[in-house]
Amino acid sequence: MISFALKTIGRRKAGFAGAFVALLCAAALVTACGMLLETGLRGSVAPERYAGAPVVVAGDQYVRQTKESGKEKAKLLSERRWIPASLAEEIRRVPGVTKVVTEVTFPYAGHTAHGWESAALTPFTLAEGRAPRAADEVVVDARHSGAKIPGHRVVGVTAQALPGQDTIFFATAEARRLAGRDGLVTAIGVWPAVDVRSAIGARHGGDGRSGGDGRSGGDGRSGGDGRSGNDLAGEGAVAYTGDERGAVEFPEAEGSRVKLVSLGGALGGTSLLVAILVVVGTFALSMQERRREIALLRAVGALPRQVRKLVGGEALLVSVAAGLLGSGAGILLGFWLRSEFVELGAMPANLRLVVSPFPAIVAMLTTLAAAWVAARVSARRTARIRPVEALGETAMPAARLPVVRLVAGLLAVAGGVVLTIVLSGLNTEAASSPVTMLTALVWTVAVALLGPVVARAVTALPLRAPGVAGYLARKSLLAGPVRLASVIAPLTLMTAMTCTILFVPATIGHAAQGEVAAGVKADHVLAPGASPAAVRRVPGVRAVTEVLRTSVRIDLEKYAVQAVTPDGLDRTLDLGVVAGSLAGFGDTSAAVSSTAASRLEVGVGDRLSLVLGDGTPAAVKVAAVYSRGLGFGDLTLSYGLVAGHVDDPRGTVLVAGGAREALPAGTAPGHEPAGSADAAVAYVAMGLVIAFCAIAVVNTLAMSTLARSRELALLRVVGTTRRQAARMLRTETLTALLVAVALGTIISLVTLAAFSLGMTGSASPYVPPLTYAGVVAAVAALALTATTVPARFALRVRPADALGARE
């Protein structure tokens, strides 16, 4: 049967080309998503700054909680956890330790700043000049030789420069003063590679356990990380070796890995569902074109199981070739995605992409399974009918929709209704984003399954197009509703997915910007780096509010936070307080958004236990509940409570009063809402799904047009001109396009309305008219091009040649 399948493929290369392209793209998408997912699970960052120290002791970057089941869960902190400087003395007393170096790290003037005491961690050596000694002296790295640091004298230049960091060194005492963390350090380097963990753990009554960091329940990763560490001296410190030193040096890399797990899983799942839908549709169209061939096989004695084996064998052969090429293309696509994410700042450049055979193997298996199932399902009805009926079937397709397909379509409609209702009740992006894509997909699946019913309803309308081409197009649509349905499905998919992907972030962003515009009462918004003290001295300034953005964990769940200075807050911000008051707001107070209050089940007067960004526990009392959580974050805390627990304490400054020209810093574009900062990353990732949908549109329309060469030849024989035949095809495509755009728009609006209701409380999503017009124009251009170009090739063939080729 395989040899027979090879012959049929060889005779029908054009017919199988569409299936091959769809499977190749599916394999490439699954492979690329698998690479992102695997990088999130197993990726590592090589150390740069800490490369010279065999052991680095630093803060545990996870907040942990033991559940009732006894299992420990862990979640990543958003800020760097600092450790006591006194811990260095404990480590010096460990047998075998010969050298201990402490360091502080903090941002300064666009550089990563340190004290000169920690130069040995890399190691950095001086190429010229001397080490800094006074408070106004600095040493810069080799890349910035000749640079000037405002307010400081450059007294030395190092021989080295780190590829991922611009480094500057202060005198040790000055660095600790500027860091503002009395008695705390960022990390401690230890020489040689001595097991300081068990020794200090025993000295402080530790349990001496080894292995793992508890991540298995926290961020999607499972298993240990190569550290044999317990909590050193009960101070939240962990010893790191090997590439784990890179995780200490680049804490943002750990956050990037968590995002990659989430993004790779969500994108991979969406891509897989879209791929299955496209592949099934492609094979269904292919089988529709081969009804005559399969009917003849049945007429000469082929059994239904033999036909199914033939079709399954063809699918396997095509999918193997497409899977192999697609997996290779997927690896290239994975590297391209990584480069885009690095450029967008979503992941550090030194987070290495994990390349292993597993994503390619999964892509191959997925492609094989999808192709085989799609082919068998598509051939099911044709293979089961009796030979005499099969020959009749080629002349006039059955009028009724198969019962199985009808039931599946109704179930898809029911699933779409359920998902829409569920989506309308979700009020966090993490929960709603995957459900949003799934909802749009399920509605699209329902349209694809019930497509022939939709097509018959369209052809039943009293629509008329002028001229001979319009008459021919109407007759063709009446005779081929199944073909019309096969064209409507990918066009609907592309319209619905594109609108949903584009307008979900637009809806949430518009709502957040609206809340910010309504809530910011300040006359000026100054960018980070402005001196609040200097601003307060400007004549006419009535109030100054410093604003920091960070996040906290409450029962391991992450909540976006803005920290504000309370003095004059009523003159610069209006959070839309609906309960309680911000009067007397202080370091032990918190204001909570309505959405967060509902999730946490708290109200005014209740107490909240939370973990600040660097792992420091805190307890606050709810002073107010406010409505503008999208624009200003889930929680509002005191600046005094938060400022000492963030990596960079510089935030925006809101100013009421004063002349703009008199302010010491330029105004920022505006107070940024507390929404997601990853919209560009989501656009890049989901753009692949849109591209796949576009390929499906081109694929389906090209296959449908080229398969009609016999019909076009017959029209030419009876006197139809090439121009009339081309206009007929364009009219049919425009009919399918209008129906698909309408269906896709309805699907996206229903999905977006549910999303908007859950996230913003309003069922009115934000749809920019020009962007929507651009989507429709792009879909129309793609559809007409995919019809016109193949039509030219089909119409260039002489009628006699076309009829002969088909016989």
CSV table of N, CA and C in Angstrom, one decimal, residues 377-440:
chain,number,residue,atom,x,y,z
A,377,VAL,N,-10.1,10.9,8.8
A,377,VAL,CA,-11.4,11.5,9.0
A,377,VAL,C,-12.0,12.1,7.7
A,378,SER,N,-11.1,12.7,6.9
A,378,SER,CA,-11.6,13.3,5.6
A,378,SER,C,-12.0,12.2,4.7
A,379,ALA,N,-11.4,11.1,4.7
A,379,ALA,CA,-11.7,10.0,3.7
A,379,ALA,C,-12.8,9.1,4.2
A,380,ARG,N,-13.3,9.3,5.4
A,380,ARG,CA,-14.2,8.3,6.1
A,380,ARG,C,-15.5,8.1,5.3
A,381,ARG,N,-16.1,9.2,4.9
A,381,ARG,CA,-17.4,9.1,4.2
A,381,ARG,C,-17.3,8.6,2.8
A,382,THR,N,-16.3,9.0,2.1
A,382,THR,CA,-16.1,8.6,0.7
A,382,THR,C,-15.7,7.1,0.6
A,383,ALA,N,-15.0,6.7,1.6
A,383,ALA,CA,-14.5,5.3,1.6
A,383,ALA,C,-15.6,4.3,2.0
A,384,ARG,N,-16.7,4.8,2.7
A,384,ARG,CA,-17.7,3.9,3.2
A,384,ARG,C,-18.9,3.7,2.2
A,385,ILE,N,-19.1,4.6,1.3
A,385,ILE,CA,-20.3,4.5,0.4
A,385,ILE,C,-20.1,3.4,-0.6
A,386,ARG,N,-21.2,2.9,-1.2
A,386,ARG,CA,-21.1,1.8,-2.1
A,386,ARG,C,-20.6,2.3,-3.5
A,387,PRO,N,-20.0,1.5,-4.3
A,387,PRO,CA,-19.3,1.9,-5.5
A,387,PRO,C,-20.2,2.7,-6.4
A,388,VAL,N,-21.5,2.2,-6.7
A,388,VAL,CA,-22.4,2.9,-7.6
A,388,VAL,C,-22.7,4.3,-7.1
A,389,GLU,N,-22.9,4.4,-5.8
A,389,GLU,CA,-23.2,5.7,-5.2
A,389,GLU,C,-22.0,6.6,-5.2
A,390,ALA,N,-20.8,6.0,-5.2
A,390,ALA,CA,-19.6,6.8,-5.2
A,390,ALA,C,-19.4,7.5,-6.5
A,391,LEU,N,-19.8,6.8,-7.6
A,391,LEU,CA,-19.7,7.5,-8.9
A,391,LEU,C,-20.7,8.6,-9.0
A,392,GLY,N,-21.9,8.4,-8.5
A,392,GLY,CA,-22.9,9.5,-8.5
A,392,GLY,C,-22.5,10.6,-7.6
A,393,GLU,N,-21.8,10.3,-6.5
A,393,GLU,CA,-21.3,11.3,-5.6
A,393,GLU,C,-20.4,12.4,-6.3
A,394,THR,N,-19.6,11.9,-7.3
A,394,THR,CA,-18.7,12.9,-7.9
A,394,THR,C,-19.5,13.9,-8.8
A,395,ALA,N,-20.7,13.5,-9.2
A,395,ALA,CA,-21.4,14.4,-10.0
A,395,ALA,C,-22.2,15.4,-9.2
A,396,MET,N,-22.8,15.0,-8.1
A,396,MET,CA,-23.5,15.8,-7.2
A,396,MET,C,-23.3,15.5,-5.8
A,397,PRO,N,-22.5,16.3,-5.1
A,397,PRO,CA,-22.2,16.1,-3.6
A,397,PRO,C,-23.5,16.0,-2.8
A,398,ALA,N,-23.4,15.2,-1.7
A,398,ALA,CA,-24.6,15.0,-0.9
A,398,ALA,C,-25.1,16.4,-0.3
A,399,ALA,N,-26.4,16.5,-0.2
A,399,ALA,CA,-26.9,17.8,0.2
A,399,ALA,C,-26.9,17.9,1.7
A,400,ARG,N,-26.9,16.8,2.4
A,400,ARG,CA,-27.0,16.8,3.9
A,400,ARG,C,-25.6,16.8,4.5
A,401,LEU,N,-25.6,17.5,5.6
A,401,LEU,CA,-24.3,17.5,6.4
A,401,LEU,C,-24.3,16.1,7.2
A,402,PRO,N,-23.2,15.4,7.2
A,402,PRO,CA,-23.1,14.2,8.0
A,402,PRO,C,-23.4,14.4,9.4
A,403,VAL,N,-24.1,13.4,10.0
A,403,VAL,CA,-24.6,13.6,11.4
A,403,VAL,C,-23.5,13.8,12.4
A,404,VAL,N,-22.4,13.1,12.2
A,404,VAL,CA,-21.2,13.2,13.1
A,404,VAL,C,-20.7,14.6,13.0
A,405,ARG,N,-20.6,15.2,11.8
A,405,ARG,CA,-20.0,16.5,11.7
A,405,ARG,C,-21.0,17.6,12.3
A,406,LEU,N,-22.3,17.3,12.1
A,406,LEU,CA,-23.3,18.2,12.7
A,406,LEU,C,-23.3,18.2,14.2
A,407,VAL,N,-23.2,17.0,14.8
A,407,VAL,CA,-23.1,16.9,16.2
A,407,VAL,C,-21.8,17.6,16.8
A,408,ALA,N,-20.7,17.3,16.1
A,408,ALA,CA,-19.4,18.0,16.5
A,408,ALA,C,-19.5,19.5,16.4
A,409,GLY,N,-20.2,20.0,15.4
A,409,GLY,CA,-20.3,21.4,15.2
A,409,GLY,C,-21.2,22.0,16.3
A,410,LEU,N,-22.3,21.3,16.7
A,410,LEU,CA,-23.1,21.8,17.8
A,410,LEU,C,-22.4,21.8,19.1
A,411,LEU,N,-21.6,20.7,19.3
A,411,LEU,CA,-20.8,20.7,20.5
A,411,LEU,C,-19.7,21.8,20.6
A,412,ALA,N,-19.2,22.1,19.4
A,412,ALA,CA,-18.2,23.3,19.4
A,412,ALA,C,-18.9,24.6,19.7
A,413,VAL,N,-20.1,24.7,19.2
A,413,VAL,CA,-20.9,25.9,19.6
A,413,VAL,C,-21.2,26.0,21.1
A,414,ALA,N,-21.5,24.8,21.7
A,414,ALA,CA,-21.8,24.8,23.1
A,414,ALA,C,-20.5,25.1,23.9
A,415,GLY,N,-19.4,24.6,23.4
A,415,GLY,CA,-18.1,24.9,24.0
A,415,GLY,C,-17.7,26.3,23.9
A,416,GLY,N,-18.0,26.9,22.8
A,416,GLY,CA,-17.8,28.4,22.6
A,416,GLY,C,-18.6,29.2,23.6
A,417,VAL,N,-19.8,28.8,23.8
A,417,VAL,CA,-20.7,29.5,24.7
A,417,VAL,C,-20.1,29.4,26.2
A,418,VAL,N,-19.8,28.2,26.5
A,418,VAL,CA,-19.2,28.0,27.9
A,418,VAL,C,-18.0,28.8,28.1
A,419,LEU,N,-17.0,28.7,27.2
A,419,LEU,CA,-15.8,29.4,27.3
A,419,LEU,C,-16.0,30.9,27.3
A,420,THR,N,-17.0,31.4,26.6
A,420,THR,CA,-17.3,32.9,26.6
A,420,THR,C,-17.8,33.3,28.0
A,421,ILE,N,-18.6,32.5,28.6
A,421,ILE,CA,-19.1,32.8,29.9
A,421,ILE,C,-18.0,32.7,30.9
A,422,VAL,N,-17.1,31.7,30.8
A,422,VAL,CA,-16.0,31.6,31.8
A,422,VAL,C,-15.1,32.8,31.6
A,423,LEU,N,-14.8,33.2,30.4
A,423,LEU,CA,-13.9,34.3,30.1
A,423,LEU,C,-14.4,35.6,30.7
A,424,SER,N,-15.7,35.8,30.6
A,424,SER,CA,-16.3,37.0,31.2
A,424,SER,C,-16.1,37.2,32.7
A,425,GLY,N,-15.8,36.1,33.3
A,425,GLY,CA,-15.6,36.1,34.8
A,425,GLY,C,-14.1,36.2,35.2
A,426,LEU,N,-13.2,36.2,34.3
A,426,LEU,CA,-11.8,36.2,34.6
A,426,LEU,C,-11.2,37.6,34.6
A,427,ASN,N,-10.6,38.0,35.7
A,427,ASN,CA,-10.1,39.4,35.9
A,427,ASN,C,-8.6,39.5,36.0
A,428,THR,N,-7.8,38.5,35.6
A,428,THR,CA,-6.4,38.6,35.6
A,428,THR,C,-5.9,38.2,34.2
A,429,GLU,N,-4.8,38.9,33.7
A,429,GLU,CA,-4.3,38.6,32.4
A,429,GLU,C,-3.8,37.2,32.3
A,430,ALA,N,-3.1,36.7,33.4
A,430,ALA,CA,-2.5,35.4,33.4
A,430,ALA,C,-3.6,34.3,33.2
A,431,ALA,N,-4.8,34.5,33.7
A,431,ALA,CA,-5.8,33.6,33.6
A,431,ALA,C,-6.6,33.7,32.3
A,432,SER,N,-6.8,35.0,31.9
A,432,SER,CA,-7.7,35.3,30.7
A,432,SER,C,-7.0,35.1,29.4
A,433,SER,N,-5.7,35.4,29.3
A,433,SER,CA,-5.1,35.3,28.0
A,433,SER,C,-5.2,34.0,27.3
A,434,PRO,N,-4.8,32.8,27.9
A,434,PRO,CA,-5.0,31.6,27.2
A,434,PRO,C,-6.4,31.2,26.9
A,435,VAL,N,-7.3,31.6,27.8
A,435,VAL,CA,-8.7,31.3,27.6
A,435,VAL,C,-9.3,32.1,26.4
A,436,THR,N,-8.8,33.3,26.3
A,436,THR,CA,-9.2,34.2,25.2
A,436,THR,C,-8.9,33.6,23.8
A,437,MET,N,-7.7,33.1,23.6
A,437,MET,CA,-7.3,32.5,22.4
A,437,MET,C,-8.1,31.2,22.1
A,438,LEU,N,-8.3,30.4,23.2
A,438,LEU,CA,-9.0,29.2,23.1
A,438,LEU,C,-10.5,29.4,22.7
A,439,THR,N,-11.0,30.5,23.3
A,439,THR,CA,-12.4,30.8,22.9
A,439,THR,C,-12.6,31.1,21.5
A,440,ALA,N,-11.7,32.0,21.0
A,440,ALA,CA,-11.8,32.4,19.5
A,440,ALA,C,-11.6,31.1,18.7
